[in-house]
XYZ file of C-alpha atoms in Angstrom:
323
model
C 93.356 168.834 -4.624
C 94.863 165.544 -5.745
C 95.673 163.231 -8.627
C 95.936 159.472 -8.898
C 98.727 158.010 -11.044
C 98.529 154.501 -12.540
C 101.287 152.718 -14.449
C 99.346 150.592 -16.933
C 101.670 147.615 -17.336
C 100.266 144.392 -15.866
C 97.576 142.065 -17.183
C 96.690 139.933 -14.183
C 97.982 141.741 -11.104
C 96.641 145.181 -10.173
C 98.670 147.977 -11.739
C 100.967 150.097 -9.540
C 99.105 153.220 -8.426
C 99.497 156.033 -5.922
C 98.070 159.477 -5.166
C 99.673 162.900 -4.997
C 98.020 165.305 -2.553
C 100.526 168.128 -2.147
C 98.574 171.089 -3.533
C 101.594 172.951 -4.931
C 102.987 169.850 -6.612
C 99.610 168.896 -8.084
C 99.036 172.415 -9.411
C 102.504 172.494 -10.998
C 101.992 169.100 -12.657
C 98.565 170.002 -14.019
C 99.832 173.294 -15.394
C 102.668 171.418 -17.112
C 100.185 169.011 -18.700
C 97.881 171.883 -19.703
C 100.774 173.587 -21.527
C 101.456 170.375 -23.473
C 98.014 169.262 -24.628
C 99.546 167.364 -27.570
C 101.010 164.939 -25.023
C 97.570 164.070 -23.638
C 95.574 161.131 -24.998
C 92.405 159.294 -24.088
C 92.948 156.192 -21.971
C 93.554 153.092 -24.146
C 93.802 155.191 -27.318
C 97.379 154.042 -27.997
C 98.989 150.658 -27.437
C 96.676 148.144 -25.706
C 98.678 144.911 -25.902
C 100.807 143.122 -23.354
C 103.502 145.081 -21.531
C 103.852 148.789 -20.793
C 100.818 150.738 -22.080
C 101.355 154.203 -20.639
C 100.844 156.284 -17.498
C 97.259 157.148 -16.609
C 96.273 160.200 -14.593
C 92.953 160.581 -12.780
C 91.870 163.849 -11.190
C 90.379 163.117 -7.788
C 88.460 166.393 -7.475
C 87.205 169.211 -9.704
C 89.170 172.080 -8.200
C 91.443 174.078 -10.515
C 92.015 171.257 -13.027
C 93.172 173.573 -15.849
C 90.363 172.343 -18.094
C 91.852 168.861 -18.348
C 89.682 165.747 -18.727
C 89.063 163.848 -15.490
C 91.120 160.900 -16.748
C 93.813 160.810 -19.414
C 96.923 158.963 -20.539
C 100.549 159.881 -21.252
C 103.352 157.985 -23.021
C 101.075 155.197 -24.227
C 101.361 155.884 -27.945
C 98.140 157.871 -28.308
C 99.485 161.413 -27.849
C 100.499 163.629 -30.760
C 103.725 164.672 -28.995
C 105.383 161.495 -27.657
C 108.444 163.309 -26.335
C 106.477 165.781 -24.236
C 104.325 162.878 -23.060
C 107.424 160.924 -22.050
C 108.893 163.871 -20.162
C 105.730 164.484 -18.159
C 105.092 160.757 -17.591
C 108.597 160.248 -16.230
C 108.171 163.208 -13.909
C 104.950 161.673 -12.611
C 106.520 158.230 -12.186
C 109.316 159.745 -10.120
C 106.691 160.622 -7.511
C 106.130 156.875 -7.030
C 106.614 155.870 -3.376
C 109.657 153.630 -3.218
C 110.960 151.031 -0.810
C 113.988 148.774 -0.643
C 114.150 146.591 -3.744
C 113.845 142.780 -3.782
C 116.902 140.746 -2.855
C 116.458 138.634 -5.974
C 114.730 139.398 -9.295
C 111.081 138.447 -9.088
C 111.035 138.216 -5.296
C 108.842 141.276 -4.896
C 106.273 139.990 -2.455
C 103.379 142.404 -2.084
C 105.502 145.559 -2.230
C 103.580 148.588 -3.352
C 100.911 150.998 -2.250
C 101.695 152.530 1.115
C 104.787 150.340 1.460
C 106.266 151.638 -1.789
C 107.715 150.008 -4.886
C 111.302 148.872 -5.416
C 113.566 151.549 -6.877
C 114.500 149.112 -9.652
C 110.888 149.011 -10.759
C 110.624 152.797 -10.892
C 113.743 152.989 -13.068
C 112.491 150.209 -15.351
C 109.212 152.064 -15.917
C 111.127 155.248 -16.778
C 113.166 153.291 -19.310
C 109.954 151.913 -20.847
C 108.645 155.469 -21.144
C 111.824 156.559 -22.961
C 111.771 153.480 -25.193
C 108.173 154.165 -26.192
C 109.071 157.747 -27.151
C 112.064 156.571 -29.204
C 110.596 153.477 -30.854
C 106.840 153.792 -30.530
C 104.542 151.703 -28.362
C 104.580 147.951 -28.654
C 105.204 145.899 -25.552
C 107.820 145.809 -22.849
C 111.343 144.534 -23.122
C 111.495 141.090 -21.606
C 114.127 139.493 -19.404
C 115.212 135.898 -19.102
C 112.513 133.597 -17.660
C 113.103 132.040 -14.264
C 111.002 128.892 -14.596
C 112.862 125.705 -15.344
C 112.130 124.022 -18.678
C 112.631 120.269 -18.945
C 112.598 120.397 -22.740
C 109.220 118.708 -23.086
C 107.135 121.866 -22.640
C 107.142 123.065 -26.262
C 106.324 119.626 -27.650
C 103.560 119.066 -25.107
C 102.095 122.550 -25.657
C 102.015 122.224 -29.438
C 100.492 118.748 -29.169
C 97.763 119.860 -26.788
C 96.787 122.876 -28.862
C 96.820 120.882 -32.093
C 94.577 118.228 -30.524
C 91.860 120.768 -29.700
C 90.697 120.638 -33.297
C 90.910 116.854 -33.552
C 87.821 115.158 -32.183
C 89.477 111.748 -32.194
C 92.401 112.909 -30.042
C 90.432 115.270 -27.805
C 91.238 114.817 -24.128
C 88.063 116.460 -22.756
C 84.766 117.825 -24.006
C 84.707 121.620 -23.929
C 82.548 124.610 -24.839
C 83.258 127.654 -26.981
C 81.317 130.868 -27.393
C 81.764 133.581 -30.028
C 84.274 136.316 -29.266
C 82.150 139.180 -27.885
C 84.441 142.149 -27.174
C 81.553 144.632 -26.869
C 80.527 143.116 -23.534
C 84.009 143.495 -22.047
C 84.873 146.838 -23.616
C 81.958 148.842 -22.227
C 83.027 151.769 -19.995
C 81.565 150.231 -16.826
C 83.291 146.880 -17.395
C 86.595 147.313 -19.194
C 88.668 149.110 -16.494
C 87.518 146.841 -13.657
C 88.059 143.363 -15.131
C 91.311 141.715 -16.173
C 92.581 138.752 -18.186
C 91.360 136.268 -15.561
C 87.827 137.684 -15.608
C 87.784 137.441 -19.392
C 89.224 133.926 -19.533
C 86.748 132.512 -17.013
C 83.999 134.682 -18.573
C 82.892 136.196 -15.277
C 82.528 139.941 -14.791
C 83.190 140.733 -11.127
C 84.441 144.329 -11.436
C 87.136 143.382 -8.901
C 90.146 142.750 -11.175
C 89.801 139.116 -10.082
C 92.810 137.205 -8.775
C 93.198 133.415 -8.932
C 92.377 131.958 -5.521
C 91.292 135.186 -3.833
C 87.689 133.995 -3.511
C 89.016 131.042 -1.517
C 91.507 132.774 0.782
C 94.610 132.343 -1.372
C 97.046 135.105 -2.374
C 99.495 134.581 -5.223
C 103.057 135.186 -3.947
C 105.006 138.038 -5.506
C 107.209 135.513 -7.300
C 104.179 134.707 -9.517
C 105.439 131.343 -10.747
C 103.315 129.140 -12.976
C 102.512 126.723 -10.162
C 101.614 129.578 -7.786
C 99.086 131.112 -10.185
C 97.766 127.642 -11.018
C 97.273 126.895 -7.316
C 94.906 129.841 -7.019
C 93.037 128.906 -10.190
C 92.591 125.312 -9.031
C 91.187 126.522 -5.706
C 88.633 128.539 -7.672
C 87.542 125.323 -9.406
C 89.570 125.286 -12.639
C 91.253 122.051 -13.676
C 94.446 121.312 -15.534
C 93.622 120.291 -19.113
C 93.213 116.527 -19.271
C 91.612 116.329 -15.828
C 88.209 116.799 -17.431
C 85.518 118.966 -15.903
C 82.235 117.185 -15.087
C 79.155 117.779 -17.247
C 77.931 121.335 -17.080
C 78.521 124.520 -19.024
C 81.175 127.199 -19.528
C 83.808 124.473 -19.857
C 86.156 126.770 -21.751
C 89.777 125.953 -22.557
C 92.249 128.487 -21.178
C 95.992 129.026 -21.528
C 98.176 130.494 -18.769
C 101.535 132.258 -19.177
C 103.774 134.223 -16.819
C 106.662 136.602 -17.303
C 109.237 138.898 -15.734
C 109.397 142.633 -16.370
C 112.598 144.693 -16.173
C 113.147 145.527 -12.540
C 112.122 142.053 -11.407
C 108.338 142.459 -11.187
C 106.346 139.403 -12.208
C 102.873 138.972 -13.694
C 100.579 136.405 -15.320
C 98.218 136.388 -18.298
C 95.326 134.188 -19.525
C 93.852 133.403 -22.963
C 90.496 131.768 -23.870
C 89.685 129.557 -26.883
C 86.867 130.629 -29.228
C 85.240 129.002 -32.312
C 87.444 128.317 -35.310
C 90.560 127.825 -33.198
C 90.855 131.540 -32.440
C 92.095 132.641 -29.031
C 91.285 135.960 -27.346
C 92.444 137.798 -24.254
C 92.084 141.017 -22.288
C 95.345 142.661 -21.182
C 94.517 144.113 -17.773
C 91.980 146.929 -17.918
C 92.371 147.406 -21.675
C 89.981 146.224 -24.417
C 89.477 142.517 -25.116
C 91.105 141.460 -28.382
C 91.895 138.369 -30.468
C 95.245 139.624 -31.776
C 98.741 139.402 -30.325
C 101.381 142.096 -29.759
C 102.209 142.025 -33.471
C 98.568 142.520 -34.487
C 98.113 138.951 -35.741
C 94.985 136.923 -35.032
C 95.891 134.361 -32.348
C 95.560 130.767 -33.496
C 98.167 129.426 -31.054
C 98.794 131.097 -27.669
C 102.089 129.225 -27.354
C 103.681 130.652 -30.504
C 101.945 134.066 -30.649
C 103.754 137.304 -29.779
C 103.119 137.593 -26.044
C 106.143 139.564 -24.862
C 107.032 139.890 -21.995
C 105.065 136.785 -20.856
C 107.727 134.322 -21.965
C 106.904 131.353 -19.706
C 104.321 128.793 -20.813
C 102.299 127.319 -17.934
C 99.905 125.064 -19.860
C 96.221 124.633 -20.637
C 93.383 124.687 -18.125
C 89.610 124.239 -18.190
C 86.977 126.267 -16.366
C 83.369 125.318 -15.482
C 80.100 126.988 -14.554
C 80.713 126.070 -10.897
C 83.940 128.130 -10.764
C 83.851 131.047 -8.309
C 86.273 133.973 -8.675
C 86.691 137.328 -6.952
């Protein structure tokens, strides 16, 4: 008897997850959930934007499961009783294996899994659960960005994005395809592909990571240049360094951010016809709206909390290989 717990919070990096195998503990937790059915929701039935989206529970066998669905969500905004959902979700999160926290915010390395997660991260997730119950779902609290800003970033970003609709000022030729969420939101695709898969338009079912196909691992600090290094190894180019003739030469935008507790993550957007941008937050549905529900016409100015750091525009190509 066992259950798998997933904190649905990241967009690019794999979400924190662990399993509980103690039979007595699992039985007690499932009975608690069964007594509070109003706390249970379908996965991705609540908030599906950037930031904390709830705690997912997956039953790993069919023994004595109290009639519960094999996979469900708590504290993500989809349950009818948010306070019961928050109480159970926090109890589940407190089973998270922990390890010594990072010496500096953001310096998390590859902590997690068997090695455990920093205690600060566990506490930050519990606070997100409580905040969601109090205020409703809608994105994580952000913390101050760590990347240096020379003051030219906003001007450069706005100029680049504005030029995409101006043929005379266009830096590179590029392709666009219609926004097709049905492809990405099918049950056999959605949970296994992230923002990077969507941006590059390649379904790998591996929650692809920039550079992994070419032997590169993004450091836990997840700075703009570190994510970009992986993407460039996969064959992407910084916007302005034009891709050669070919296809799938989409324009992408990269951002990074820091979550409470010091954990870092990245997120990608892709340009579609009419100047509309779309994205896929982690294993949730693809969408063309931001955290405030507005159609995205500018990934720099849209509501993308907690991804507060702008890393710039990039361009993919049909020769790009990701994994």
